[in-house]
Amino acid sequence: MDKVSFSYEYARPCMDWYEWIRKEIKPDDYYYFRIERRFGPSWWLIGMKPVKKPSYHWKDEDISEIKEPDLKRFIEWAKTERGSRIIEVKAISSDFNIIEEIANLIGRQATVTTE
């Protein structure tokens, strides 16, 4: 069975109010994904796909901001038989602990052991 598209909504500032933007990611839209923790704090979703001409390279495309409940669903959606299509997690600020943020997303406690 083919994987269904992933859909979510987010609010974007517009004039003196907000507008709701609906996003849909089809399974074949991108090969890989990166999630970024940006200022705010907010999470952003970036799609990656190959470009073959004029020379082979990868193109990164900002998809949108994604709220934590939707990001948790996306993490599950991005799983594959051998791993995940999320290949990178990045922080654009050192004002928070990215390891703890990742642990919170996957529902685990970040622990440090010393020997």
N, CA and C atoms as an extended XYZ file, in Angstrom:
345
Properties=species:S:1:pos:R:3:atomname:S:1:resname:S:1:resid:I:1 pbc="F F F"
N         0.836       -1.189        0.000 N   MET     1
C         0.000        0.000        0.000 CA  MET     1
C         0.879        1.250        0.000 C   MET     1
N         0.538        2.198       -0.838 N   ASP     2
C         1.297        3.440       -0.915 CA  ASP     2
C         1.005        4.327        0.288 C   ASP     2
N         2.002        5.092        0.670 N   LYS     3
C         1.861        6.018        1.794 CA  LYS     3
C         0.973        7.180        1.368 C   LYS     3
N         0.094        7.606        2.265 N   VAL     4
C        -0.788        8.748        1.989 CA  VAL     4
C        -0.027       10.047        2.221 C   VAL     4
N        -0.559       11.129        1.704 N   SER     5
C         0.045       12.447        1.901 CA  SER     5
C        -0.051       12.856        3.361 C   SER     5
N         0.857       13.753        3.760 N   PHE     6
C         0.851       14.297        5.116 CA  PHE     6
C         0.315       15.723        5.037 C   PHE     6
N        -0.711       16.023        5.842 N   SER     7
C        -1.333       17.345        5.820 CA  SER     7
C        -1.312       17.973        7.206 C   SER     7
N        -1.173       19.295        7.216 N   TYR     8
C        -1.236       20.058        8.461 CA  TYR     8
C        -1.536       21.504        8.134 C   TYR     8
N        -1.855       22.286        9.164 N   GLU     9
C        -2.120       23.702        9.005 CA  GLU     9
C        -1.253       24.499        9.968 C   GLU     9
N        -0.959       25.720        9.574 N   TYR    10
C        -0.252       26.628       10.471 CA  TYR    10
C        -0.762       28.041       10.232 C   TYR    10
N        -0.609       28.890       11.239 N   ALA    11
C        -1.055       30.277       11.137 CA  ALA    11
C         0.122       31.154       10.723 C   ALA    11
N        -0.116       32.000        9.732 N   ARG    12
C         0.906       32.918        9.247 CA  ARG    12
C         0.409       34.350        9.441 C   ARG    12
N         1.244       35.238        9.997 N   PRO    13
C         0.810       36.636       10.160 CA  PRO    13
C         0.449       37.249        8.813 C   PRO    13
N        -0.636       38.011        8.818 N   CYS    14
C        -1.114       38.651        7.593 CA  CYS    14
C        -1.763       39.975        7.969 C   CYS    14
N        -1.163       41.067        7.537 N   MET    15
C        -1.644       42.409        7.867 CA  MET    15
C        -1.738       42.543        9.394 C   MET    15
N        -2.929       42.718        9.932 N   ASP    16
C        -3.074       42.857       11.381 CA  ASP    16
C        -3.747       41.630       11.996 C   ASP    16
N        -3.670       40.502       11.294 N   TRP    17
C        -4.313       39.273       11.763 CA  TRP    17
C        -3.476       38.085       11.312 C   TRP    17
N        -4.082       36.933       11.263 N   TYR    18
C        -3.416       35.716       10.825 CA  TYR    18
C        -4.251       35.035        9.754 C   TYR    18
N        -3.576       34.318        8.897 N   GLU    19
C        -4.293       33.472        7.947 CA  GLU    19
C        -3.822       32.041        8.143 C   GLU    19
N        -4.728       31.111        7.974 N   TRP    20
C        -4.395       29.696        8.128 CA  TRP    20
C        -3.978       29.141        6.778 C   TRP    20
N        -2.814       28.513        6.768 N   ILE    21
C        -2.258       27.922        5.557 CA  ILE    21
C        -2.310       26.406        5.703 C   ILE    21
N        -2.859       25.749        4.725 N   ARG    22
C        -2.918       24.283        4.733 CA  ARG    22
C        -1.798       23.754        3.846 C   ARG    22
N        -1.008       22.845        4.390 N   LYS    23
C         0.095       22.238        3.644 CA  LYS    23
C        -0.186       20.756        3.451 C   LYS    23
N         0.198       20.262        2.296 N   GLU    24
C         0.102       18.836        2.008 CA  GLU    24
C         1.423       18.399        1.390 C   GLU    24
N         2.014       17.376        1.964 N   ILE    25
C         3.266       16.834        1.443 CA  ILE    25
C         2.972       15.454        0.897 C   ILE    25
N         3.168       15.304       -0.392 N   LYS    26
C         2.960       13.999       -1.019 CA  LYS    26
C         4.225       13.166       -0.843 C   LYS    26
N         4.090       11.860       -0.768 N   PRO    27
C         5.262       11.004       -0.530 CA  PRO    27
C         6.402       11.203       -1.531 C   PRO    27
N         6.081       11.612       -2.757 N   ASP    28
C         7.119       11.768       -3.780 CA  ASP    28
C         7.585       13.209       -3.970 C   ASP    28
N         7.098       14.141       -3.144 N   ASP    29
C         7.497       15.543       -3.293 CA  ASP    29
C         8.983       15.760       -2.986 C   ASP    29
N         9.502       15.066       -1.982 N   TYR    30
C        10.887       15.231       -1.537 CA  TYR    30
C        11.479       13.866       -1.225 C   TYR    30
N        12.797       13.748       -1.385 N   TYR    31
C        13.486       12.513       -1.020 CA  TYR    31
C        13.746       12.459        0.475 C   TYR    31
N        14.238       13.574        1.032 N   TYR    32
C        14.620       13.641        2.439 CA  TYR    32
C        14.098       14.927        3.055 C   TYR    32
N        14.195       14.991        4.395 N   PHE    33
C        13.735       16.163        5.121 CA  PHE    33
C        14.739       16.547        6.197 C   PHE    33
N        14.711       17.834        6.531 N   ARG    34
C        15.470       18.355        7.663 CA  ARG    34
C        14.478       19.129        8.523 C   ARG    34
N        14.639       19.028        9.832 N   ILE    35
C        13.851       19.877       10.715 CA  ILE    35
C        14.808       20.827       11.415 C   ILE    35
N        14.365       22.076       11.551 N   GLU    36
C        15.205       23.107       12.160 CA  GLU    36
C        14.462       23.750       13.321 C   GLU    36
N        15.172       23.934       14.403 N   ARG    37
C        14.644       24.680       15.546 CA  ARG    37
C        15.137       26.107       15.372 C   ARG    37
N        14.213       27.024       15.158 N   ARG    38
C        14.572       28.412       14.905 CA  ARG    38
C        14.166       29.296       16.062 C   ARG    38
N        14.491       30.566       15.934 N   PHE    39
C        14.141       31.542       16.964 CA  PHE    39
C        12.633       31.549       17.158 C   PHE    39
N        12.209       31.848       18.310 N   GLY    40
C        10.784       31.986       18.509 CA  GLY    40
C        10.242       31.375       19.765 C   GLY    40
N        10.395       30.198       20.100 N   PRO    41
C        11.013       29.077       19.382 CA  PRO    41
C        10.007       28.424       18.428 C   PRO    41
N        10.472       28.030       17.297 N   SER    42
C         9.592       27.347       16.348 CA  SER    42
C        10.383       26.289       15.578 C   SER    42
N         9.666       25.316       15.087 N   TRP    43
C        10.240       24.274       14.231 CA  TRP    43
C         9.887       24.587       12.787 C   TRP    43
N        10.826       24.318       11.899 N   TRP    44
C        10.606       24.496       10.470 CA  TRP    44
C        10.930       23.196        9.761 C   TRP    44
N        10.182       22.943        8.704 N   LEU    45
C        10.353       21.733        7.914 CA  LEU    45
C        10.973       22.110        6.578 C   LEU    45
N        12.047       21.424        6.210 N   ILE    46
C        12.755       21.674        4.957 CA  ILE    46
C        12.765       20.380        4.158 C   ILE    46
N        12.384       20.461        2.897 N   GLY    47
C        12.409       19.307        2.006 CA  GLY    47
C        13.656       19.328        1.157 C   GLY    47
N        14.172       18.149        0.824 N   MET    48
C        15.377       18.039       -0.005 CA  MET    48
C        15.087       17.116       -1.186 C   MET    48
N        15.522       17.560       -2.355 N   LYS    49
C        15.361       16.720       -3.540 CA  LYS    49
C        16.522       16.947       -4.494 C   LYS    49
N        16.851       15.933       -5.279 N   PRO    50
C        17.973       16.082       -6.208 CA  PRO    50
C        17.575       16.874       -7.451 C   PRO    50
N        18.548       17.607       -7.961 N   VAL    51
C        18.408       18.322       -9.225 CA  VAL    51
C        19.498       17.751      -10.126 C   VAL    51
N        19.112       17.250      -11.290 N   LYS    52
C        20.077       16.553      -12.143 CA  LYS    52
C        20.785       17.450      -13.144 C   LYS    52
N        20.164       18.568      -13.531 N   LYS    53
C        20.779       19.420      -14.542 CA  LYS    53
C        20.836       20.839      -14.031 C   LYS    53
N        21.830       21.626      -14.307 N   PRO    54
C        22.950       21.357      -15.204 CA  PRO    54
C        23.996       20.439      -14.589 C   PRO    54
N        24.125       20.413      -13.284 N   SER    55
C        25.003       19.447      -12.644 CA  SER    55
C        24.259       18.896      -11.429 C   SER    55
N        24.519       17.657      -11.118 N   TYR    56
C        23.789       16.999      -10.039 CA  TYR    56
C        24.082       17.675       -8.701 C   TYR    56
N        23.023       18.066       -7.994 N   HIS    57
C        23.151       18.646       -6.660 CA  HIS    57
C        21.814       18.501       -5.930 C   HIS    57
N        21.818       18.792       -4.654 N   TRP    58
C        20.602       18.720       -3.852 CA  TRP    58
C        20.038       20.110       -3.659 C   TRP    58
N        18.727       20.221       -3.768 N   LYS    59
C        18.034       21.491       -3.561 CA  LYS    59
C        17.256       21.393       -2.248 C   LYS    59
N        17.462       22.376       -1.373 N   ASP    60
C        16.701       22.472       -0.124 CA  ASP    60
C        15.582       23.480       -0.331 C   ASP    60
N        14.402       23.146        0.179 N   GLU    61
C        13.256       24.030        0.037 CA  GLU    61
C        12.547       24.170        1.379 C   GLU    61
N        12.441       25.411        1.869 N   ASP    62
C        11.662       25.642        3.085 CA  ASP    62
C        10.209       25.304        2.783 C   ASP    62
N         9.660       24.364        3.538 N   ILE    63
C         8.253       24.009        3.343 CA  ILE    63
C         7.389       24.949        4.165 C   ILE    63
N         7.639       24.985        5.465 N   SER    64
C         6.908       25.920        6.327 CA  SER    64
C         7.270       25.683        7.778 C   SER    64
N         6.766       26.571        8.600 N   GLU    65
C         6.807       26.342       10.036 CA  GLU    65
C         5.866       25.173       10.335 C   GLU    65
N         6.192       24.402       11.348 N   ILE    66
C         5.326       23.288       11.727 CA  ILE    66
C         5.271       23.225       13.252 C   ILE    66
N         4.068       23.189       13.773 N   LYS    67
C         3.875       23.168       15.226 CA  LYS    67
C         4.207       21.783       15.776 C   LYS    67
N         4.563       21.748       17.054 N   GLU    68
C         5.053       20.521       17.672 CA  GLU    68
C         4.112       19.318       17.536 C   GLU    68
N         2.797       19.460       17.766 N   PRO    69
C         1.935       18.271       17.592 CA  PRO    69
C         1.977       17.717       16.167 C   PRO    69
N         1.992       18.619       15.173 N   ASP    70
C         2.085       18.178       13.783 CA  ASP    70
C         3.459       17.603       13.480 C   ASP    70
N         4.501       18.176       14.071 N   LEU    71
C         5.848       17.660       13.853 CA  LEU    71
C         5.979       16.241       14.399 C   LEU    71
N         5.375       15.979       15.545 N   LYS    72
C         5.407       14.617       16.092 CA  LYS    72
C         4.727       13.643       15.141 C   LYS    72
N         3.608       14.058       14.543 N   ARG    73
C         2.942       13.201       13.547 CA  ARG    73
C         3.820       13.029       12.314 C   ARG    73
N         4.505       14.119       11.917 N   PHE    74
C         5.369       14.052       10.740 CA  PHE    74
C         6.528       13.081       10.961 C   PHE    74
N         7.099       13.086       12.153 N   ILE    75
C         8.203       12.168       12.462 CA  ILE    75
C         7.758       10.727       12.250 C   ILE    75
N         6.547       10.415       12.672 N   GLU    76
C         6.008        9.064       12.462 CA  GLU    76
C         5.777        8.804       10.974 C   GLU    76
N         5.247        9.793       10.267 N   TRP    77
C         4.961        9.648        8.844 CA  TRP    77
C         6.250        9.428        8.039 C   TRP    77
N         7.330       10.064        8.458 N   ALA    78
C         8.593        9.995        7.716 CA  ALA    78
C         9.364        8.697        7.933 C   ALA    78
N         8.903        7.848        8.831 N   LYS    79
C         9.592        6.576        9.069 CA  LYS    79
C         9.492        5.688        7.842 C   LYS    79
N        10.556        4.930        7.629 N   THR    80
C        10.599        3.958        6.531 CA  THR    80
C        10.913        2.590        7.115 C   THR    80
N        10.936        1.596        6.270 N   GLU    81
C        11.272        0.243        6.725 CA  GLU    81
C        12.678        0.163        7.301 C   GLU    81
N        13.580        0.996        6.786 N   ARG    82
C        14.979        0.938        7.221 CA  ARG    82
C        15.419        2.111        8.072 C   ARG    82
N        14.549        3.064        8.335 N   GLY    83
C        14.979        4.230        9.110 CA  GLY    83
C        13.981        5.356        9.011 C   GLY    83
N        14.460        6.498        8.536 N   SER    84
C        13.604        7.673        8.428 CA  SER    84
C        14.069        8.537        7.269 C   SER    84
N        13.124        9.258        6.688 N   ARG    85
C        13.467       10.205        5.636 CA  ARG    85
C        13.924       11.540        6.225 C   ARG    85
N        13.853       11.684        7.545 N   ILE    86
C        14.424       12.852        8.213 CA  ILE    86
C        15.895       12.538        8.434 C   ILE    86
N        16.761       13.259        7.754 N   ILE    87
C        18.184       12.926        7.830 CA  ILE    87
C        19.001       13.984        8.553 C   ILE    87
N        18.334       15.059        8.990 N   GLU    88
C        19.093       16.111        9.656 CA  GLU    88
C        18.181       16.881       10.606 C   GLU    88
N        18.715       17.210       11.775 N   VAL    89
C        18.046       18.084       12.737 CA  VAL    89
C        19.037       19.189       13.051 C   VAL    89
N        18.589       20.425       12.948 N   LYS    90
C        19.492       21.555       13.043 CA  LYS    90
C        18.914       22.615       13.969 C   LYS    90
N        19.775       23.334       14.666 N   ALA    91
C        19.366       24.455       15.501 CA  ALA    91
C        19.981       25.728       14.953 C   ALA    91
N        19.188       26.804       14.914 N   ILE    92
C        19.689       28.082       14.437 CA  ILE    92
C        19.838       29.039       15.617 C   ILE    92
N        19.933       28.522       16.801 N   SER    93
C        20.136       29.345       17.986 CA  SER    93
C        20.752       28.473       19.065 C   SER    93
N        21.638       29.054       19.839 N   SER    94
C        22.216       28.297       20.951 CA  SER    94
C        21.511       28.641       22.259 C   SER    94
N        20.373       29.322       22.171 N   ASP    95
C        19.629       29.707       23.368 CA  ASP    95
C        18.826       28.562       23.968 C   ASP    95
N        18.816       27.409       23.324 N   PHE    96
C        18.128       26.254       23.879 CA  PHE    96
C        18.960       25.017       23.589 C   PHE    96
N        18.672       23.950       24.304 N   ASN    97
C        19.412       22.701       24.189 CA  ASN    97
C        18.744       21.824       23.135 C   ASN    97
N        19.361       21.713       21.971 N   ILE    98
C        18.759       20.973       20.862 CA  ILE    98
C        18.570       19.499       21.209 C   ILE    98
N        19.458       18.928       22.006 N   ILE    99
C        19.319       17.516       22.390 CA  ILE    99
C        18.057       17.314       23.225 C   ILE    99
N        17.797       18.209       24.175 N   GLU   100
C        16.567       18.113       24.966 CA  GLU   100
C        15.332       18.334       24.103 C   GLU   100
N        15.420       19.234       23.135 N   GLU   101
C        14.287       19.484       22.246 CA  GLU   101
C        13.964       18.241       21.422 C   GLU   101
N        14.981       17.563       20.921 N   ILE   102
C        14.766       16.333       20.150 CA  ILE   102
C        14.172       15.256       21.052 C   ILE   102
N        14.704       15.120       22.248 N   ALA   103
C        14.185       14.131       23.198 CA  ALA   103
C        12.714       14.395       23.498 C   ALA   103
N        12.339       15.651       23.662 N   ASN   104
C        10.935       15.990       23.897 CA  ASN   104
C        10.054       15.587       22.721 C   ASN   104
N        10.549       15.789       21.512 N   LEU   105
C         9.775       15.438       20.325 CA  LEU   105
C         9.507       13.942       20.239 C   LEU   105
N        10.503       13.158       20.566 N   ILE   106
C        10.324       11.713       20.427 CA  ILE   106
C         9.822       11.063       21.708 C   ILE   106
N         9.523       11.893       22.708 N   GLY   107
C         8.904       11.384       23.919 CA  GLY   107
C         9.833       10.626       24.844 C   GLY   107
N        11.078       11.001       24.837 N   ARG   108
C        12.060       10.368       25.706 CA  ARG   108
C        12.726       11.425       26.558 C   ARG   108
N        13.266       10.983       27.656 N   GLN   109
C        13.978       11.910       28.522 CA  GLN   109
C        15.451       11.909       28.135 C   GLN   109
N        16.021       13.091       27.964 N   ALA   110
C        17.437       13.198       27.649 CA  ALA   110
C        18.219       12.935       28.931 C   ALA   110
N        19.022       11.893       28.927 N   THR   111
C        19.815       11.566       30.108 CA  THR   111
C        21.284       11.511       29.755 C   THR   111
N        22.083       11.815       30.725 N   VAL   112
C        23.519       11.757       30.550 CA  VAL   112
C        24.049       10.749       31.567 C   VAL   112
N        24.843        9.826       31.081 N   THR   113
C        25.460        8.869       31.994 CA  THR   113
C        26.965        9.090       32.000 C   THR   113
N        27.546        8.967       33.158 N   THR   114
C        28.993        9.097       33.249 CA  THR   114
C        29.540        7.815       33.841 C   THR   114
N        30.685        7.446       33.398 N   GLU   115
C        31.314        6.217       33.884 CA  GLU   115
C        32.654        6.510       34.493 C   GLU   115
